[in-house]
PDB file of N, CA and C in Angstrom:
ATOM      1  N   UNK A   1      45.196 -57.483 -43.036  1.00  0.00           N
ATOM      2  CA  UNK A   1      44.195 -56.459 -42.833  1.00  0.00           C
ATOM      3  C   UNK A   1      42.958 -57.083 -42.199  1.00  0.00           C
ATOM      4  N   UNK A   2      42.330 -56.667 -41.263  1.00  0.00           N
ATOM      5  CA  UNK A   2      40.805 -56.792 -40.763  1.00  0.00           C
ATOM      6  C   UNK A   2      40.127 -56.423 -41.217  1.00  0.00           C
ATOM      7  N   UNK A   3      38.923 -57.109 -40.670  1.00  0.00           N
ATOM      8  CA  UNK A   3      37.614 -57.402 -41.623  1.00  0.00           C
ATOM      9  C   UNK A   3      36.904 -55.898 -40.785  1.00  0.00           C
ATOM     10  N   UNK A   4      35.901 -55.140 -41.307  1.00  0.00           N
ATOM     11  CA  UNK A   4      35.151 -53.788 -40.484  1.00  0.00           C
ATOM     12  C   UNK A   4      34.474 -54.923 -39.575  1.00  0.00           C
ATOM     13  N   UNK A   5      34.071 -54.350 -38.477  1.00  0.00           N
ATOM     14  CA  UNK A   5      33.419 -54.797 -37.004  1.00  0.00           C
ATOM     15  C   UNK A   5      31.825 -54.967 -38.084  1.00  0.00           C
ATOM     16  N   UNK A   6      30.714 -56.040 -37.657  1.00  0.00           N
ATOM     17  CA  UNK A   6      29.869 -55.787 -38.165  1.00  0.00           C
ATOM     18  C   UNK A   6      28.761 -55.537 -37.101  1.00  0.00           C
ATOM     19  N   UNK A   7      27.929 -54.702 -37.641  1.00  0.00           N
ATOM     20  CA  UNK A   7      26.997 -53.894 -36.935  1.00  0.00           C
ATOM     21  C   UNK A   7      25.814 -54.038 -37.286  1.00  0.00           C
ATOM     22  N   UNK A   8      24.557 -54.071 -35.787  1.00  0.00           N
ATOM     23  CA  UNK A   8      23.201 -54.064 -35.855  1.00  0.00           C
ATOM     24  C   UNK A   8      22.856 -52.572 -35.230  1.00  0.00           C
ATOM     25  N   UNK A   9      21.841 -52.229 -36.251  1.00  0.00           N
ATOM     26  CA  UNK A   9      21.520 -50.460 -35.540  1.00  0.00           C
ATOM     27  C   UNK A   9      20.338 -50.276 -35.660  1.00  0.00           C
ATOM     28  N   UNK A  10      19.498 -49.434 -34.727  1.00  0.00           N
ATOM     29  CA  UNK A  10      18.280 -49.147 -34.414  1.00  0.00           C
ATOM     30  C   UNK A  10      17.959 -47.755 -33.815  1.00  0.00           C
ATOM     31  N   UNK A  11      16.480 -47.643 -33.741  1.00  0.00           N
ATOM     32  CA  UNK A  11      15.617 -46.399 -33.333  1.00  0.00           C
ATOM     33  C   UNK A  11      14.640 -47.152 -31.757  1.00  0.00           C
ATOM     34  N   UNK A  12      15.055 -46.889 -30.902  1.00  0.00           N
ATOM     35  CA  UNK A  12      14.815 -47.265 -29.790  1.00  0.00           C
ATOM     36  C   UNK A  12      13.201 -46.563 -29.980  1.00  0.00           C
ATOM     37  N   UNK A  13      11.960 -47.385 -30.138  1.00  0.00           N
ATOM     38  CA  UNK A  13      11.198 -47.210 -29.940  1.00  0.00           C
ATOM     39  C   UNK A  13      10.382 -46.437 -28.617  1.00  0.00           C
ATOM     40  N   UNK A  14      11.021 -46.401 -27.400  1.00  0.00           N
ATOM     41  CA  UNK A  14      10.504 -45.361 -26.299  1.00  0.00           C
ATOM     42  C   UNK A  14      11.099 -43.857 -26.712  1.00  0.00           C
ATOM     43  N   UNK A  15      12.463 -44.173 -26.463  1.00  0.00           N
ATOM     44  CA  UNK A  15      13.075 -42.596 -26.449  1.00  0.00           C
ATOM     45  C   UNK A  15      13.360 -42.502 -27.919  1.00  0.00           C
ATOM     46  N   UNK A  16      13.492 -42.745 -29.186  1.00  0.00           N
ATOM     47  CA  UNK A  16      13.594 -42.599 -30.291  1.00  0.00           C
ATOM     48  C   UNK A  16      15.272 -42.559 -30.575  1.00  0.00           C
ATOM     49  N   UNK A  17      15.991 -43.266 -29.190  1.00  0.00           N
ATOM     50  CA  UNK A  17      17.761 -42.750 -29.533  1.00  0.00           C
ATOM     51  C   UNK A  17      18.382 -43.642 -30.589  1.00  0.00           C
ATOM     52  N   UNK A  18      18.949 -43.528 -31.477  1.00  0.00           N
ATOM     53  CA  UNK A  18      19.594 -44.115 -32.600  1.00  0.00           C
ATOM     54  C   UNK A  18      20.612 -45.026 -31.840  1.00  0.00           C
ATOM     55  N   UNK A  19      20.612 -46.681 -31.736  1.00  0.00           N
ATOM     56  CA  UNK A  19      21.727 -47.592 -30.717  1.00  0.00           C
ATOM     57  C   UNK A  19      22.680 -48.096 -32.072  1.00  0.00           C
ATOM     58  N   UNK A  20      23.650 -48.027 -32.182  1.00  0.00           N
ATOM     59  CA  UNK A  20      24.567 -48.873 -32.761  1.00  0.00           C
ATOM     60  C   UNK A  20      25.496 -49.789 -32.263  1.00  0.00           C
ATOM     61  N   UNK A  21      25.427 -51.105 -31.937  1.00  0.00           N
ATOM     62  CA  UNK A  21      26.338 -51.832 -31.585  1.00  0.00           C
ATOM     63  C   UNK A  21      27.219 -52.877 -32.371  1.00  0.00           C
ATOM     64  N   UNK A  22      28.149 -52.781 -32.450  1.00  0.00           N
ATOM     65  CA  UNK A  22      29.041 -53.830 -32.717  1.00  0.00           C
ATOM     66  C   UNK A  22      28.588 -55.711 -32.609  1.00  0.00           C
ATOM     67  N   UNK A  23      29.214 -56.606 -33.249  1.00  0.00           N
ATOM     68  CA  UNK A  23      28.448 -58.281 -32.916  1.00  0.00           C
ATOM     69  C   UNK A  23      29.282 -58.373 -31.749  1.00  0.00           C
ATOM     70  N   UNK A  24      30.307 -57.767 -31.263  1.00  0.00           N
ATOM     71  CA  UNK A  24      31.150 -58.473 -30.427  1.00  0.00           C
ATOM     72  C   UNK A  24      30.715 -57.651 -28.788  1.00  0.00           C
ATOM     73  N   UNK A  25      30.259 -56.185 -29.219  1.00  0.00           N
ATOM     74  CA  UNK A  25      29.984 -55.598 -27.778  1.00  0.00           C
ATOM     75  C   UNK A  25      28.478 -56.385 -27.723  1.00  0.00           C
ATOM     76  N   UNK A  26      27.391 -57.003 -29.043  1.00  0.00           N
ATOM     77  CA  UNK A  26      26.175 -57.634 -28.325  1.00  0.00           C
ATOM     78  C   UNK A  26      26.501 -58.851 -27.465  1.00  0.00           C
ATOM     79  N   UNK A  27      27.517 -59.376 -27.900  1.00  0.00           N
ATOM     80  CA  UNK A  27      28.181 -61.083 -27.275  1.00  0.00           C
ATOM     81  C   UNK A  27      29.100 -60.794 -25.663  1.00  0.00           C
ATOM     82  N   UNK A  28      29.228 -59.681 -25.832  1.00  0.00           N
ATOM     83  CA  UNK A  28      29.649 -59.130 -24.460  1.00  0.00           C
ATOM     84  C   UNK A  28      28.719 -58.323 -23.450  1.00  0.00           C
ATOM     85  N   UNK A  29      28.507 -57.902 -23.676  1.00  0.00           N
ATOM     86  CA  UNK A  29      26.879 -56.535 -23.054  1.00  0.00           C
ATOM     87  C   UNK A  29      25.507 -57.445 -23.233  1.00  0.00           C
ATOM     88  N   UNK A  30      24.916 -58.120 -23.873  1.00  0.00           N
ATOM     89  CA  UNK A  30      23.306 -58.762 -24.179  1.00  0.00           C
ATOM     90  C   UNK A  30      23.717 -58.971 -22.996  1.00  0.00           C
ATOM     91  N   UNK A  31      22.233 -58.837 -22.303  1.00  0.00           N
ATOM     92  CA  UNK A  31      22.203 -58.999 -21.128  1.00  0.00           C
ATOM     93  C   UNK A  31      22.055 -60.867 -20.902  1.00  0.00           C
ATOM     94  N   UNK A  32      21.208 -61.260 -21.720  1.00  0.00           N
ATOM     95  CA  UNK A  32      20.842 -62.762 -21.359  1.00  0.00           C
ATOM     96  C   UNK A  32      20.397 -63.096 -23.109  1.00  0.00           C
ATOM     97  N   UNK A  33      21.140 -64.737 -23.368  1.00  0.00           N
ATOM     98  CA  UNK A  33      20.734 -65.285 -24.362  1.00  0.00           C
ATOM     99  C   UNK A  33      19.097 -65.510 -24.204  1.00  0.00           C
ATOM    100  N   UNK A  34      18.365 -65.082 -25.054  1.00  0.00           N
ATOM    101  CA  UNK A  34      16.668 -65.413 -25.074  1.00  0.00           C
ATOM    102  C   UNK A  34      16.694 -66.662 -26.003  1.00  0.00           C
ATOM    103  N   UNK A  35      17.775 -67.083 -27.162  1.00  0.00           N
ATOM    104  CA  UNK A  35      17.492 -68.058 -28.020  1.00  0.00           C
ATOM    105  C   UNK A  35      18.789 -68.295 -28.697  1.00  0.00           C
ATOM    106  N   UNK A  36      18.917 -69.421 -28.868  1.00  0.00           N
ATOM    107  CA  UNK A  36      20.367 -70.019 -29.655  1.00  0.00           C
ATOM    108  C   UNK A  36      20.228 -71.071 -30.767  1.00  0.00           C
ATOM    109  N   UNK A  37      20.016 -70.954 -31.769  1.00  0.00           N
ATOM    110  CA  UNK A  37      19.786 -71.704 -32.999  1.00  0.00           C
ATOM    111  C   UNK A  37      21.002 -72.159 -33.490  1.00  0.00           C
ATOM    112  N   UNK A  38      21.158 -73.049 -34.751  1.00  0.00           N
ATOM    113  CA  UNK A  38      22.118 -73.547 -34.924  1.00  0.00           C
ATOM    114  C   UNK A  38      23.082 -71.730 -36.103  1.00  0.00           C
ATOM    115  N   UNK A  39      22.370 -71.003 -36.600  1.00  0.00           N
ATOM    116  CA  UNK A  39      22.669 -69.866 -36.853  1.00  0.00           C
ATOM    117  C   UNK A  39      22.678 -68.490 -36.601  1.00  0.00           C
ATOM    118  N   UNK A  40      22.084 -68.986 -35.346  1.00  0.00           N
ATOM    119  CA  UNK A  40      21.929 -67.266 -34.844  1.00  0.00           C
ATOM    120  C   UNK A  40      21.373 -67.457 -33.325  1.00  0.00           C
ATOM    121  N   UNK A  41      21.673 -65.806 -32.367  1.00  0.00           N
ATOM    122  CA  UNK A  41      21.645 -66.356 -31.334  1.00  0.00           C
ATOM    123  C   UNK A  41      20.405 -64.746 -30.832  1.00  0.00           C
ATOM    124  N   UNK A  42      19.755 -64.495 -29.858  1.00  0.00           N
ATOM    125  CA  UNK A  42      18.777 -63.824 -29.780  1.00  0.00           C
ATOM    126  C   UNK A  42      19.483 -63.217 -28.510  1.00  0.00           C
ATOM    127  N   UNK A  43      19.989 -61.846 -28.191  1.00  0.00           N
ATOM    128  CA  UNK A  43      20.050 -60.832 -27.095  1.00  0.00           C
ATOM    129  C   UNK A  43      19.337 -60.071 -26.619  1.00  0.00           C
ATOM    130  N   UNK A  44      19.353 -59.499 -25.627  1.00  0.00           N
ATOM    131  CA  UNK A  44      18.274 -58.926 -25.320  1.00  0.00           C
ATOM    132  C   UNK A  44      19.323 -57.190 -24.692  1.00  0.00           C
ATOM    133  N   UNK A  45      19.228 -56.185 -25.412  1.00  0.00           N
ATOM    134  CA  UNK A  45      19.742 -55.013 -25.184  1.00  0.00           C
ATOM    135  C   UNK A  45      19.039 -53.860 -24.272  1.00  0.00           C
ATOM    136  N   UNK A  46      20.008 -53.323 -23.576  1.00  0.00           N
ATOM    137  CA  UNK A  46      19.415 -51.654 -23.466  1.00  0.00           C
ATOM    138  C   UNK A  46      19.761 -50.775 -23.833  1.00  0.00           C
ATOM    139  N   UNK A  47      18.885 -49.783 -23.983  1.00  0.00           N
ATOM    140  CA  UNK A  47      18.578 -48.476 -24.677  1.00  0.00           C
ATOM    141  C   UNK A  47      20.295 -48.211 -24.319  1.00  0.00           C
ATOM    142  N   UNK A  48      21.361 -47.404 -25.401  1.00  0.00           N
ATOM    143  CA  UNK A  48      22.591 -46.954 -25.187  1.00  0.00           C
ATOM    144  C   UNK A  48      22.333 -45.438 -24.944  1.00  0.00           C
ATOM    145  N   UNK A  49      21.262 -44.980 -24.710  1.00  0.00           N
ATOM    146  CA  UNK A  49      20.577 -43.616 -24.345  1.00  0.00           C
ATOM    147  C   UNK A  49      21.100 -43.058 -23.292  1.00  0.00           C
ATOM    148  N   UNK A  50      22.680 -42.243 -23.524  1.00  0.00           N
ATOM    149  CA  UNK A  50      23.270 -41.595 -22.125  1.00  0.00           C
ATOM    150  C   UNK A  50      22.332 -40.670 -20.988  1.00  0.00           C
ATOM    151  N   UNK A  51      21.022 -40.653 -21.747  1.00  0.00           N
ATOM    152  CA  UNK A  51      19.691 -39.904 -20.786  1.00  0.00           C
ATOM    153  C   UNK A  51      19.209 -41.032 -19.635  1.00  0.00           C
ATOM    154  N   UNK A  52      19.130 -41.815 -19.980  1.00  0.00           N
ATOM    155  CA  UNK A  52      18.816 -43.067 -18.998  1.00  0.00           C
ATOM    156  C   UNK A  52      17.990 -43.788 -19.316  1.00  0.00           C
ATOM    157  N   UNK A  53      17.134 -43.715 -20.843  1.00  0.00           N
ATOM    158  CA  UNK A  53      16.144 -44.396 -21.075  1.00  0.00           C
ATOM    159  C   UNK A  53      16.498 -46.050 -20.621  1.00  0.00           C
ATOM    160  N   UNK A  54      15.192 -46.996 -20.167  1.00  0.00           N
ATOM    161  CA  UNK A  54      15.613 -48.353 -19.468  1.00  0.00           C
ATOM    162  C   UNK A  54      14.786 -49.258 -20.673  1.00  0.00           C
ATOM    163  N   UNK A  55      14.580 -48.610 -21.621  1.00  0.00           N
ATOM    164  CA  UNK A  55      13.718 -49.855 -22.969  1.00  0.00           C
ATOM    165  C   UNK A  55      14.539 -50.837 -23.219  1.00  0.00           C
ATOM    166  N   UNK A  56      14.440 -52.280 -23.152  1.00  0.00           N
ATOM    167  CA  UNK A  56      15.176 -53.403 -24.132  1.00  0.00           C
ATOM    168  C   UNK A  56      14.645 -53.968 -25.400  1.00  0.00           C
ATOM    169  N   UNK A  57      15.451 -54.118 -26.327  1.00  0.00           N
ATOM    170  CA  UNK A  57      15.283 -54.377 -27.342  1.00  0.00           C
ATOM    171  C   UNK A  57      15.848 -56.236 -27.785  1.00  0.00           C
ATOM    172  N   UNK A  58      15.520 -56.534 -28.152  1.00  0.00           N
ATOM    173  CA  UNK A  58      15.794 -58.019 -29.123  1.00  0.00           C
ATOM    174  C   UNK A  58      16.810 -57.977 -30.198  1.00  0.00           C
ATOM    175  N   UNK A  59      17.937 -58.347 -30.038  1.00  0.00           N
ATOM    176  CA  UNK A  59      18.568 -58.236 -31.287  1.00  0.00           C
ATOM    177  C   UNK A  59      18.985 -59.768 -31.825  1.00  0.00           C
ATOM    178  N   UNK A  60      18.778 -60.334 -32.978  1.00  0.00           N
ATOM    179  CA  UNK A  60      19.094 -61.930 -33.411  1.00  0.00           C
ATOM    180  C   UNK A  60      20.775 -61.392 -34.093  1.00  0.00           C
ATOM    181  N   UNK A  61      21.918 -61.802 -33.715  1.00  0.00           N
ATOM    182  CA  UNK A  61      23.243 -61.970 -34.772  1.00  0.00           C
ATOM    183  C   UNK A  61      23.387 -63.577 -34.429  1.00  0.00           C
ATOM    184  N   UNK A  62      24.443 -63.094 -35.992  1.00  0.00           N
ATOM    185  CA  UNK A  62      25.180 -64.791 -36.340  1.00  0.00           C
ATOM    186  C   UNK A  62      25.583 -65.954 -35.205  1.00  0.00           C
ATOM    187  N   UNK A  63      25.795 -66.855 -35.231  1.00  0.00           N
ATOM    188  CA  UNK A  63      26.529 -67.604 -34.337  1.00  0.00           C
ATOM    189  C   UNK A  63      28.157 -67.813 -34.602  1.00  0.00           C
ATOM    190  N   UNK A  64      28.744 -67.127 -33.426  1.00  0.00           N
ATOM    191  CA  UNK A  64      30.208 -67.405 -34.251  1.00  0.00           C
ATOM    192  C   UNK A  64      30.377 -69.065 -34.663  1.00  0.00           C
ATOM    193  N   UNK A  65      31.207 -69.638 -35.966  1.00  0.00           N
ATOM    194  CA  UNK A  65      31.579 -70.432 -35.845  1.00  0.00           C
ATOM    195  C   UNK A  65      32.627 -70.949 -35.199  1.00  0.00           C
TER     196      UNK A  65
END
């Protein structure tokens, strides 16, 4: 059996749209690593706002081992 996908979720501060992403669509989609620690790594997202909002957001997940 698999483990549930784990998830970072937010309120997009411009357009107020609720983003939920998956760790594996941020490690695929972040546009550019901003920071890589020995535990965690820093993405940089956009708004998933099918309206077109263009806000990016910061998201820190785990580092795979």
């Amino acid at each position: 059996m698999s483990e549930p996908a784990q998830t970072e979720s937010y309120h997009c501060p411009k357009c107020g749209y609720w983003n939920i992403w998956t760790h594996d669509q941020i490690r695929q989609r972040g546009r550019e690593v901003i920071y890589r620690g020995e535990n965690q790594a820093v993405y940089t997202l956009r708004c998933q706002n099918p309206n077109g909002c263009d806000h990016r957001m910061r998201v820190a997940i785990p580092v795979k081992p």
